[in-house]
Coordinates of C-alpha atoms and ligand atoms in Angstrom, one line a residue:
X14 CA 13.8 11.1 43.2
X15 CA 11.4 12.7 46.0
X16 CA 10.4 16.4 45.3
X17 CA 9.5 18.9 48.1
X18 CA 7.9 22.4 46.3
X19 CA 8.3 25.4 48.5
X20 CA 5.4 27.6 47.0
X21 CA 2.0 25.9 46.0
X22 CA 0.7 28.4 43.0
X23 CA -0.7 27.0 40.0
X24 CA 3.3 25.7 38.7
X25 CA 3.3 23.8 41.5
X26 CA -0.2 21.9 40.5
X27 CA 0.8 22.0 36.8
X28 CA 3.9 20.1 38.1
X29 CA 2.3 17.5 40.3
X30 CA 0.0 16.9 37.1
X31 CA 2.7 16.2 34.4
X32 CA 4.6 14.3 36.7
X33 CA 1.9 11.9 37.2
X34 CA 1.0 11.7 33.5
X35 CA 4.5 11.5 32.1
X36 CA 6.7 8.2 32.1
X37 CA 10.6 9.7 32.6
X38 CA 13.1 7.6 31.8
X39 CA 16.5 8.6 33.4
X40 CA 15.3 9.9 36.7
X41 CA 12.0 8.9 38.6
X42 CA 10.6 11.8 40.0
X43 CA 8.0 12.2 42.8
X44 CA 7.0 15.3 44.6
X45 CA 6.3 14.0 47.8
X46 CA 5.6 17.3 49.9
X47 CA 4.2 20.6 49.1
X48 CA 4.7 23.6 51.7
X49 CA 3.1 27.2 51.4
X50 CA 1.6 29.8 53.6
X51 CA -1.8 29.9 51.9
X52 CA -3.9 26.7 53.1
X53 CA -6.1 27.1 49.7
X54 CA -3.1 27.6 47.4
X55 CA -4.1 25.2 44.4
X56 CA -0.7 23.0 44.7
X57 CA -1.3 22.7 48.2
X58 CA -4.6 21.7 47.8
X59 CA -3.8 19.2 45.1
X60 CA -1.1 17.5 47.4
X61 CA -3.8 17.7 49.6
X62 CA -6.1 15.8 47.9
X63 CA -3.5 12.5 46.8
X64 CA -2.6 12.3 50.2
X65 CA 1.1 14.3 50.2
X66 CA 2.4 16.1 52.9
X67 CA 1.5 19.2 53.3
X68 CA 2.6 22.2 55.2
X69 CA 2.2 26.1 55.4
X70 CA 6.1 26.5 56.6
X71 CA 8.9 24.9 54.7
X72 CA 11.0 24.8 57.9
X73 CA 9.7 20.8 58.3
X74 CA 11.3 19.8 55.1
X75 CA 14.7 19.9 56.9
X76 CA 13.7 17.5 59.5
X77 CA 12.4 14.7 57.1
X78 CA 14.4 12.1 55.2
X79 CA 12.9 11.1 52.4
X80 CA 13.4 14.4 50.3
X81 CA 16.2 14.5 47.6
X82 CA 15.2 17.7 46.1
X83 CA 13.7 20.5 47.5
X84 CA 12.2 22.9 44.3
X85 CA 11.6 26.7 45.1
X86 CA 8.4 27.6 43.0
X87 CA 7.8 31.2 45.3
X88 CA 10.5 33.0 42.8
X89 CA 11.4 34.6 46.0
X90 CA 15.6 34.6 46.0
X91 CA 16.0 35.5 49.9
X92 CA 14.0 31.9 50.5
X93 CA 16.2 29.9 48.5
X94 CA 19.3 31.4 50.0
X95 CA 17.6 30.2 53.2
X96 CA 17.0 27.0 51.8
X97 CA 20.5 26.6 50.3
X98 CA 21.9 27.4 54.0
X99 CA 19.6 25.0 56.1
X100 CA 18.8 22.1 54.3
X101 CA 21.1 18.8 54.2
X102 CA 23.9 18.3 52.5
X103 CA 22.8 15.5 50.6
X104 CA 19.4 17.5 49.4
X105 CA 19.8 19.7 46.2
X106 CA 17.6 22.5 45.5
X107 CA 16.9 24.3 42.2
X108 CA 15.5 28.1 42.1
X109 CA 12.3 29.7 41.1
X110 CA 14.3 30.5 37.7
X111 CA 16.2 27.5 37.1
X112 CA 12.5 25.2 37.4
X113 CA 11.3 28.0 34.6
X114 CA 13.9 27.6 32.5
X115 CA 13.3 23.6 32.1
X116 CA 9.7 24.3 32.3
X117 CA 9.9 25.9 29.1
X118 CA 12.3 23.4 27.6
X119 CA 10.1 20.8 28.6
X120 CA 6.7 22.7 26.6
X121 CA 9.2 23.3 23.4
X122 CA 9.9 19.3 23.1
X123 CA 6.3 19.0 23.7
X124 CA 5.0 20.8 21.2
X125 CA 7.5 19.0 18.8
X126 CA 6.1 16.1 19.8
X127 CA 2.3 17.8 19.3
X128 CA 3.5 18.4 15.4
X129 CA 5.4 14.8 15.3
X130 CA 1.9 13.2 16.0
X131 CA -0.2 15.4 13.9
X132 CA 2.0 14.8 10.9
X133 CA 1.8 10.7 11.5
X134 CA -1.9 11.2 11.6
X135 CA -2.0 13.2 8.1
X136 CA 0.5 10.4 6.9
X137 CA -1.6 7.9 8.1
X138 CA -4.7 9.2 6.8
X139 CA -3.2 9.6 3.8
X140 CA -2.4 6.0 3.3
X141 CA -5.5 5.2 4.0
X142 CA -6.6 7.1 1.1
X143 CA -4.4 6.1 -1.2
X144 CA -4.5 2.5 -0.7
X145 CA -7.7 2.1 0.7
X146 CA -10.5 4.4 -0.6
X147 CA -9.4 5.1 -4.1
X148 CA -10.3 2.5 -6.8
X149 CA -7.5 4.3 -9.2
X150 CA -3.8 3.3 -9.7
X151 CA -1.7 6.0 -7.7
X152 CA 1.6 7.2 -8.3
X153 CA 3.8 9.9 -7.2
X154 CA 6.2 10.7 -9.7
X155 CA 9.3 13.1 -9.5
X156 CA 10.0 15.7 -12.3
X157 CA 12.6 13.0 -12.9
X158 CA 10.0 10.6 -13.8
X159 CA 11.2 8.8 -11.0
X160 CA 8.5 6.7 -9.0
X161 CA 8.4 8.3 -5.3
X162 CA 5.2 6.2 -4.4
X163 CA 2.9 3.4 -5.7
X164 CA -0.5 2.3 -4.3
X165 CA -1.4 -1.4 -3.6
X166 CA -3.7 -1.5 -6.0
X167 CA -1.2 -0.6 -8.5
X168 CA 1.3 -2.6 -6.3
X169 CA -1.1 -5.7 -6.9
X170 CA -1.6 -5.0 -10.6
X171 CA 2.2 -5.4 -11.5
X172 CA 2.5 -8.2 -9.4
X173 CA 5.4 -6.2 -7.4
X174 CA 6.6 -4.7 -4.5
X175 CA 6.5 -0.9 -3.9
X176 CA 10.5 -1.5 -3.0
X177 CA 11.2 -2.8 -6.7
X178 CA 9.5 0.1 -8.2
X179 CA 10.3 3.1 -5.7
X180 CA 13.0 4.9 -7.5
X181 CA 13.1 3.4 -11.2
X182 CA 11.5 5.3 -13.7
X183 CA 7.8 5.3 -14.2
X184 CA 7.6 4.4 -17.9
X185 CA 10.0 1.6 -17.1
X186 CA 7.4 0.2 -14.6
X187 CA 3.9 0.7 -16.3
X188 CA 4.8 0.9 -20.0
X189 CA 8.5 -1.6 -20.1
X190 CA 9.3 1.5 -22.0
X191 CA 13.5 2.9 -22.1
X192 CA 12.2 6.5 -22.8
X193 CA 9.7 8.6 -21.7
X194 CA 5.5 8.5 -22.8
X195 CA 5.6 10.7 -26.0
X196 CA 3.0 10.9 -29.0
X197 CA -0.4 11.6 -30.3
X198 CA -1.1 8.5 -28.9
X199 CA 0.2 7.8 -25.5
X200 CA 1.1 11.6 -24.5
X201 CA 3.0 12.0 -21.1
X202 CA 0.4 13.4 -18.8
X203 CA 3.2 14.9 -17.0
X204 CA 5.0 16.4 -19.3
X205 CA 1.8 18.3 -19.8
X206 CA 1.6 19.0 -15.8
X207 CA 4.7 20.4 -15.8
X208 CA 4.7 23.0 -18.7
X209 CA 1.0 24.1 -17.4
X210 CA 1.7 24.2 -14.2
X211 CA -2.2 22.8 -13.8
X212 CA -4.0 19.1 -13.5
X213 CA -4.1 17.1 -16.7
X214 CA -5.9 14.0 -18.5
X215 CA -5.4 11.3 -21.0
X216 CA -6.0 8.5 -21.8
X217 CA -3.9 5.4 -22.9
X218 CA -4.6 2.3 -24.9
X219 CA -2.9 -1.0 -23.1
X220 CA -3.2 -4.7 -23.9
X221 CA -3.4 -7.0 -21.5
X222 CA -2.0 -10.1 -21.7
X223 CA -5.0 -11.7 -24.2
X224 CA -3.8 -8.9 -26.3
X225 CA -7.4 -7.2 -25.3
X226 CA -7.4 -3.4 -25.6
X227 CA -7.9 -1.8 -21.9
X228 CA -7.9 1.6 -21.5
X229 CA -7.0 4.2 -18.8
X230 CA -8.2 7.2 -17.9
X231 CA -5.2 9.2 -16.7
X232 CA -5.5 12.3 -14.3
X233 CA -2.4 14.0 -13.1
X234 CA -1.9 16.4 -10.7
X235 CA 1.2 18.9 -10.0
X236 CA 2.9 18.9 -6.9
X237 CA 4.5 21.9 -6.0
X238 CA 7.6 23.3 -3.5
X239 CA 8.7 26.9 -3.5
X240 CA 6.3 27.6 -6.1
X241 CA 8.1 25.1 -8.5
X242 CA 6.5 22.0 -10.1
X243 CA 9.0 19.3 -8.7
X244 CA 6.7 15.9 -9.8
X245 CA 3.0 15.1 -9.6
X246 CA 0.6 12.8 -8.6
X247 CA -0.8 10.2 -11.2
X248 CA -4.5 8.2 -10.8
X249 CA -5.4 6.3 -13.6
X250 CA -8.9 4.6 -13.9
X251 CA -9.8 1.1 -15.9
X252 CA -12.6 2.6 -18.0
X253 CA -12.7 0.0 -20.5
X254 CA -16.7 -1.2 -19.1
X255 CA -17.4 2.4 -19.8
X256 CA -16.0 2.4 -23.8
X257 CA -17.5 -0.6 -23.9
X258 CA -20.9 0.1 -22.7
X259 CA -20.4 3.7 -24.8
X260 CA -19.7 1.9 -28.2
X261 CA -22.4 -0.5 -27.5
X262 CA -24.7 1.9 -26.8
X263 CA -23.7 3.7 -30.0
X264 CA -24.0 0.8 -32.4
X265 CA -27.6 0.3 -30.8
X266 CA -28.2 3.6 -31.6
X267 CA -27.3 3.8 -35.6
X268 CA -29.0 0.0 -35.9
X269 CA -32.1 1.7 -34.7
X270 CA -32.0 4.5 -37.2
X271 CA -31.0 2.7 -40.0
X272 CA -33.2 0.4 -39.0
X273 CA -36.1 2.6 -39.4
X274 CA -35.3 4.3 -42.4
X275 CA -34.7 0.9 -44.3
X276 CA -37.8 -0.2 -42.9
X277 CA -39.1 2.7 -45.1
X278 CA -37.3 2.6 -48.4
X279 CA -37.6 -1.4 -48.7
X280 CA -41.7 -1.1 -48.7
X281 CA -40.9 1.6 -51.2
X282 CA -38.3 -0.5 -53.6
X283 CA -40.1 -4.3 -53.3
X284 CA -43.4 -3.2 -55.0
X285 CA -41.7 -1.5 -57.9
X286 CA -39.2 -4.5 -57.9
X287 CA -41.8 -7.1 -58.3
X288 CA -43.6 -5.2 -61.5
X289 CA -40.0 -5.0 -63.3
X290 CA -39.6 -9.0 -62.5
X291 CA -42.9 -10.0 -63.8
X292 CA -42.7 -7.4 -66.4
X293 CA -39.3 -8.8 -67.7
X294 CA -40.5 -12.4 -67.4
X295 CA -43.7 -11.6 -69.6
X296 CA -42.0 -10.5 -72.5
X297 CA -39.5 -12.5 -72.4
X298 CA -42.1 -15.2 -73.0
X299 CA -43.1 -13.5 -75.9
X300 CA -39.3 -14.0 -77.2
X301 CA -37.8 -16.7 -79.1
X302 CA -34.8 -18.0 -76.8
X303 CA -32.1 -17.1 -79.4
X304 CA -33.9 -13.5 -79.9
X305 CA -30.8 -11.0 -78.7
X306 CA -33.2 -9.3 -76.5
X307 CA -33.9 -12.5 -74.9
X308 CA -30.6 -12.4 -72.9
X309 CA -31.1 -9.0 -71.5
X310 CA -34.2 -9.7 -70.2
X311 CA -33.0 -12.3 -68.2
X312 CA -30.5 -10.3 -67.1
X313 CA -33.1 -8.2 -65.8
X314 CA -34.5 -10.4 -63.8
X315 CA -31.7 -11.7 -62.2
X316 CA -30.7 -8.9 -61.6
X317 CA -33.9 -7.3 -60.0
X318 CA -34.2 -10.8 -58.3
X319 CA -30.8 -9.7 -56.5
X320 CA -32.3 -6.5 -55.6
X321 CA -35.2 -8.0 -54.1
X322 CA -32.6 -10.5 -51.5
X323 CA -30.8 -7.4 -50.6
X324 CA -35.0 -5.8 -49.8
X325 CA -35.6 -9.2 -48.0
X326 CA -32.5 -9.0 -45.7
X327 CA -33.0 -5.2 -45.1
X328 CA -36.7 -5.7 -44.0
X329 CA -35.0 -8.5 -41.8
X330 CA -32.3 -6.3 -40.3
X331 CA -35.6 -3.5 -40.3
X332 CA -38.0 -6.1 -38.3
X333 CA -37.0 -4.5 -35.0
X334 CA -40.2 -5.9 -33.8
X335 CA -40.0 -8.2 -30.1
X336 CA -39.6 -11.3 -30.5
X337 CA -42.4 -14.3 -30.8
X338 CA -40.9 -16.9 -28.4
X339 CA -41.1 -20.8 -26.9
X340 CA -38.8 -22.6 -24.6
X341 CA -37.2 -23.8 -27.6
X342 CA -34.2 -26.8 -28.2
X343 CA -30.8 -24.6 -29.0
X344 CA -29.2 -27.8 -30.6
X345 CA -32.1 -28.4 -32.8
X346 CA -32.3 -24.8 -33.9
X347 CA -28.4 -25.3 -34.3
X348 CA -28.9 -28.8 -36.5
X349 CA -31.2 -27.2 -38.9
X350 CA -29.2 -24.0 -39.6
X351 CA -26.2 -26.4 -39.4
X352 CA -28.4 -28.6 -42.5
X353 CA -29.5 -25.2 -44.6
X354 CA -26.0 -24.1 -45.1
X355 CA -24.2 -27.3 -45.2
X356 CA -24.6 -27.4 -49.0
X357 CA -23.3 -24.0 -49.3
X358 CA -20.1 -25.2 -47.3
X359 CA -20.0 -28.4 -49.4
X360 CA -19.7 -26.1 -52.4
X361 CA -16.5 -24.6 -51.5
X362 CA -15.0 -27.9 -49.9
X363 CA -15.7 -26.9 -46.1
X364 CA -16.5 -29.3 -43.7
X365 CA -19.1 -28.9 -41.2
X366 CA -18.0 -30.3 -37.7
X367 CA -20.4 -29.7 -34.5
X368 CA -20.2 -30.5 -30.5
X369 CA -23.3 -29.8 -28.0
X370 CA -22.7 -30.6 -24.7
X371 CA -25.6 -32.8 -23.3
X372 CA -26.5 -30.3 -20.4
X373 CA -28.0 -27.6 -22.8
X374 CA -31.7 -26.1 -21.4
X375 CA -34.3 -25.1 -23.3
X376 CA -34.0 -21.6 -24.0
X377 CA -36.7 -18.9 -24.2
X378 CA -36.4 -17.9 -27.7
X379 CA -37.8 -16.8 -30.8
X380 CA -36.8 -19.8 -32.9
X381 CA -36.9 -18.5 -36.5
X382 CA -34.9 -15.7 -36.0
X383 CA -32.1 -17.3 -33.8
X384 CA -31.9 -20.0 -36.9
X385 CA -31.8 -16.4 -38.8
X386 CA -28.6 -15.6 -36.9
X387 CA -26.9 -18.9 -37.1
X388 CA -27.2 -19.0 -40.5
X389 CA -25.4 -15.4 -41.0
X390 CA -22.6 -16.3 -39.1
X391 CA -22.4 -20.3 -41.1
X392 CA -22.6 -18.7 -44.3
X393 CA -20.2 -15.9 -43.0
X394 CA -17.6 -18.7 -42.2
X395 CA -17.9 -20.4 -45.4
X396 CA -17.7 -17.4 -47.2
X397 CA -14.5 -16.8 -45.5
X398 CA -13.0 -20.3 -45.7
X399 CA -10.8 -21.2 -48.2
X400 CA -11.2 -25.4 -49.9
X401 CA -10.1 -27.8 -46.9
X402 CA -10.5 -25.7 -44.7
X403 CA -13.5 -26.3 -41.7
X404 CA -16.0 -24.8 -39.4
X405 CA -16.8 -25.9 -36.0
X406 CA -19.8 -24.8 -34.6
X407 CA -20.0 -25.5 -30.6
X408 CA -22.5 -25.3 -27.6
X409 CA -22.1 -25.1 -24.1
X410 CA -23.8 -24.5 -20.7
X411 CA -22.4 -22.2 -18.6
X412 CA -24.7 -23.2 -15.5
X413 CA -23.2 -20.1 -13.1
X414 CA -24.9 -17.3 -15.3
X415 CA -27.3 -19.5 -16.8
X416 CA -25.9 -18.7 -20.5
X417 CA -26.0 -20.6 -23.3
X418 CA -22.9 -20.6 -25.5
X419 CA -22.6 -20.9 -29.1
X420 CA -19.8 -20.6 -30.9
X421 CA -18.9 -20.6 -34.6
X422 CA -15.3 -21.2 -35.6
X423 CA -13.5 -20.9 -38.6
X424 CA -10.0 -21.7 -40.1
X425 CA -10.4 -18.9 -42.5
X426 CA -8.8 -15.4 -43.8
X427 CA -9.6 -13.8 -40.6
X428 CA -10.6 -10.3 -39.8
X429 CA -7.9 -7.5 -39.6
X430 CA -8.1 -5.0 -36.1
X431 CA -8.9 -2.1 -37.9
X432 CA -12.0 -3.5 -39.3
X433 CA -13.4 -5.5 -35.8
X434 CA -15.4 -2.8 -34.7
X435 CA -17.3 -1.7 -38.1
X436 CA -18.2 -5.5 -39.2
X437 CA -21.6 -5.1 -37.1
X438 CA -22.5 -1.9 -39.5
X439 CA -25.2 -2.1 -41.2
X440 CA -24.0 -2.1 -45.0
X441 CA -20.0 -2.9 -44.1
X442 CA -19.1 -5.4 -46.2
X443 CA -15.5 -6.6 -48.0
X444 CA -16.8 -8.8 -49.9
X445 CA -18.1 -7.9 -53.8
X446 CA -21.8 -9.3 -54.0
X447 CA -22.1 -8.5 -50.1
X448 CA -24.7 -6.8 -48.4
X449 CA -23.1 -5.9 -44.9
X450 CA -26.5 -6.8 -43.3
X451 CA -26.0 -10.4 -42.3
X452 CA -23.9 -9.4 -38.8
X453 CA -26.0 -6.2 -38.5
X454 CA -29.3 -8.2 -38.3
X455 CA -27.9 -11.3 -36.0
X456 CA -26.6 -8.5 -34.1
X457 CA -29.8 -6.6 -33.1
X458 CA -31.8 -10.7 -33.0
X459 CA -29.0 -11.5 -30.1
X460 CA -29.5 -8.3 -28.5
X461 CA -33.8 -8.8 -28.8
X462 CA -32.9 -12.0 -26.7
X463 CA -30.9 -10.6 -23.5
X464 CA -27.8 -11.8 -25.2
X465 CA -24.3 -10.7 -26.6
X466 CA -22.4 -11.4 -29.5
X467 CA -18.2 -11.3 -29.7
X468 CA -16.1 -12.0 -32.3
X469 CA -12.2 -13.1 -31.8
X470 CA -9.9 -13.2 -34.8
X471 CA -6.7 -13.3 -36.1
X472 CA -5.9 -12.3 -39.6
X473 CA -4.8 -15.8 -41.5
X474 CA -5.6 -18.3 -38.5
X475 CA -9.4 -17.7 -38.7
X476 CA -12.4 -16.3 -36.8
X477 CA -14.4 -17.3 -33.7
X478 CA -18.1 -15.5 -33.1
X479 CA -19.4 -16.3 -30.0
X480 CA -22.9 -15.9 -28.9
X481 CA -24.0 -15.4 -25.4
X482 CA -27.9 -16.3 -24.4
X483 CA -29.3 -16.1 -20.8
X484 CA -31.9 -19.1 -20.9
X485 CA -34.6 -16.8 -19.9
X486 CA -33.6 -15.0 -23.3
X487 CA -33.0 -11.6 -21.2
X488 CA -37.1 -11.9 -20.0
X489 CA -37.2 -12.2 -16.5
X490 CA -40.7 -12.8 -16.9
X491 CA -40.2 -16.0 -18.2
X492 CA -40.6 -19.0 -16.5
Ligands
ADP520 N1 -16.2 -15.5 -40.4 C1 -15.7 -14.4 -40.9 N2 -14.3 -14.4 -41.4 C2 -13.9 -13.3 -41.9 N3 -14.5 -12.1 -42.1 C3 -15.8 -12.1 -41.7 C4 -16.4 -13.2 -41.1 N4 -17.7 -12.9 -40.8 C5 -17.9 -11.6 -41.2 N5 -16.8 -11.1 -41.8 C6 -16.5 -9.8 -42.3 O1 -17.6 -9.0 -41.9 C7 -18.2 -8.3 -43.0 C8 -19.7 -8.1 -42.7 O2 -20.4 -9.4 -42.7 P1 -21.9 -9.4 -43.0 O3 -22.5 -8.4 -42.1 O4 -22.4 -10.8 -42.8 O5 -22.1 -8.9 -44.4 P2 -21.7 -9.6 -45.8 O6 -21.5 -11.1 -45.5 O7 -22.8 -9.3 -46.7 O8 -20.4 -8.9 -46.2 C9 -17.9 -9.3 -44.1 O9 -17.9 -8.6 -45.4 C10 -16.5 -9.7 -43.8 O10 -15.5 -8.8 -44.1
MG521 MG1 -22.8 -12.2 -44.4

């Protein structure tokens, strides 16, 4: 459709501008001639300038044929009665008014348009964060606890797509729970968000599918409408590094301290110790055997003797001092601890089976007190293993990480849950004649050497400690 504009103001620019911007789709308009009296009216000039025709009276749109609408911008009613009367037939015209009217239509759907984008670039941006920049699980949850929106990450977690978890209900997704969170120990976060109107945090104890615990840090925020709470949004966080790092840190921390202080009372007690054993053992030489008091004496040394293992292991377990160490052979420290417990094991009818692989390195280590630590877990698994039962003790290479592996097996009573994390105390023990200090001591020895020790059990099926050494024995001096 070619456009004539009687009246070459600044609405008469404005309209040769969007019309060369916009793509129409029903009509395709074109102003192809711009008429006013001024020669330096900014239409005119515009026309000008792409080449249109241009005129200061209107009068020669009448004699040309290519116009099929002639547009009266002047707002000037006695000009487009004069327009109405002498143009063709087959040309329309629309008035100053008319033009304004769909002028302002025209900037209404525009500005919905403006909003439109805006709100795709918020969404957009939005996404982005959600499923791009945040490390945490997102969801957006109804006051229905009905899932309104799930992150990849979360997405990729579950192993599902957001389409068969938008709508179901969110302890049905992330806990294969029928009701709702409740409890001292998994409390709903948004339960809590909703009664305080204000953020809230938690955190929840998962297993995963080892049946290791994981836990989640759980933030939740409100979302409001009309002042109401109508759902919220819900991060959660895998901080089970940080409890892990936490509680390591912690056991370090009481090892050191009860480290020290035995340190102290053991030079104390050993001294007097060894005057009450000789003493005892002098007179009783003076005794016949069959002398009553002969008996008690001997109990008396026994008994101080006992005193003066439980010294020796705490000075042990106290000997925080670093490590003397050689690029040493793991399997033969492993054979000789394997050959000073073995009668122990032989006692209560437990056999002994071992497997090294052949691709072991030497390992930077303090030989003595590895062999320390090997025994205490040997001895441990005997100790634990009923007659028939056996103990596999195991080495391996792990070439990616350069670690050494050791584990020590057993088809014994096994440890319950409740008591996995205190077995490493100093002085926790279940056991009568026990001292507690055997894991304590090849605890703080691993940790001397760069290394870690884990233990994996299950009450009645047995027990599995597993050492982890880095061949450079954790000094990256060495070698
Ligand atoms: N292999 C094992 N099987 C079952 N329980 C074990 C095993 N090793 C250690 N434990 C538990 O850990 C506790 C602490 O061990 P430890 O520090 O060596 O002290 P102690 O042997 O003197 O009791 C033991 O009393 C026992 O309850
Ligand atoms: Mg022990």
């Amino acid at each position: 459709m070619n456009i004539a504009v009687v009246g070459g103001g600044h609405r008469c620019r404005k309209l040769i501008e969007v019309i060369e911007k916009h793509t129409f789709y029903a009509i395709n308009p074109k102003i192809v001639a711009v008429a006013d009296e001024k020669p330096d009216a900014p239409g005119l000039l515009r026309a000008k300038e792409k080449g249109l025709f241009v005129t200061q009276d209107y009068s020669d749109f009448f004699d040309r044929d290519d116009i099929d609408l002639i547009v009266e911008l002047m707002g000037n009613n006695r000009i487009y009665n004069d327009i109405l009367h002498r143009k063709k037939e087959s040309v329309r015209a629309i008035d100053h008014e008319t033009a304004l009217l769909f002028w302002e239509i025209s900037r209404v759907s525009n500005m919905h348009e403006v909003t439109h984008q805006a709100l795709q670039e918020e969404m957009a941006m939005s996404d982005m964060v959600m499923n791009e920049l945040l490390e945490e699980d997102v969801l957006t949850i109804g006051s229905d606890y009905r899932i309104q929106d799930i992150n990849t990450n979360l997405l990729n977690k579950l192993g599902l797509e957001a389409k068969e978890v938008i709508g179901r209900y969110c302890y049905e997704i992330t806990h294969h729970q029928q009701v709702p969170c409740s409890g001292e120990d998994h409390p709903c976060p948004l339960v809590q968000t909703r009664q305080t109107r204000k953020p809230s945090k938690t955190t929840h104890v998962h297993l995963d599918k080892n049946k290791n615990e994981i836990y989640y840090l759980i933030s939740c925020y409100p979302i409001f409408k009309d002042g109401e709470v109508t759902g919220a949004i819900e991060l959660s966080r895998d901080i089970t590094k940080d409890i892990t790092l936490q509680k390591v840190m912690m056991q370090q921390e009481k090892l050191a301290s009860v480290g020290r202080l035995s340190a102290g009372v053991a030079h104390e007690i050993n001294n007097p110790l060894t005057t009450i054993l000789t003493t005892a053992m002098l007179i009783q030489e003076d005794v016949e055997k069959d002398h009553p008091i002969y008996q008690d004496l001997e109990l008396i040394a026994n008994e101080t003797l006992r005193c003066r293992k439980i010294v020796t292991s705490l000075l042990d377990f106290a000997r925080q001092t670093n490590p003397e160490r050689k690029y040493s052979n793991i399997k033969k420290i492993l054979t000789e601890s394997i050959l000073l417990t073995k009668k122990q094991a032989a006692f209560s009818d437990v056999s002994v089976i071992h497997r090294f692989s052949d691709d072991i390195p030497d390992v930077y280590v303090d030989k003595g007190q590895l062999q320390q630590a090997f025994i205490n877990l040997i001895l441990n698994a005997a100790e634990a293993t009923p007659a028939g039962g056996t103990i596999a003790i195991s080495a391996d290479f792990a070439a990616s990480d350069k670690t050494v592996e050791i584990s020590v097996s057993d088809t014994g009573e096994g440890i319950s849950s409740d008591k996995t994390d205190k077995i490493f105390d100093p002085f926790f023990t279940t056991k009568e004649k026990g001292t507690g200090l055997g894991l304590a001591i090849t605890h703080g020895i691993i940790e001397r050497h760069g290394g870690t020790v884990n233990v994996r059990s299950r009450p009645g099926e047995g027990t599995t400690f597993t050492i982890r050494l880095p061949v450079n024995g954790g000094d990256s001096d060495a070698r």
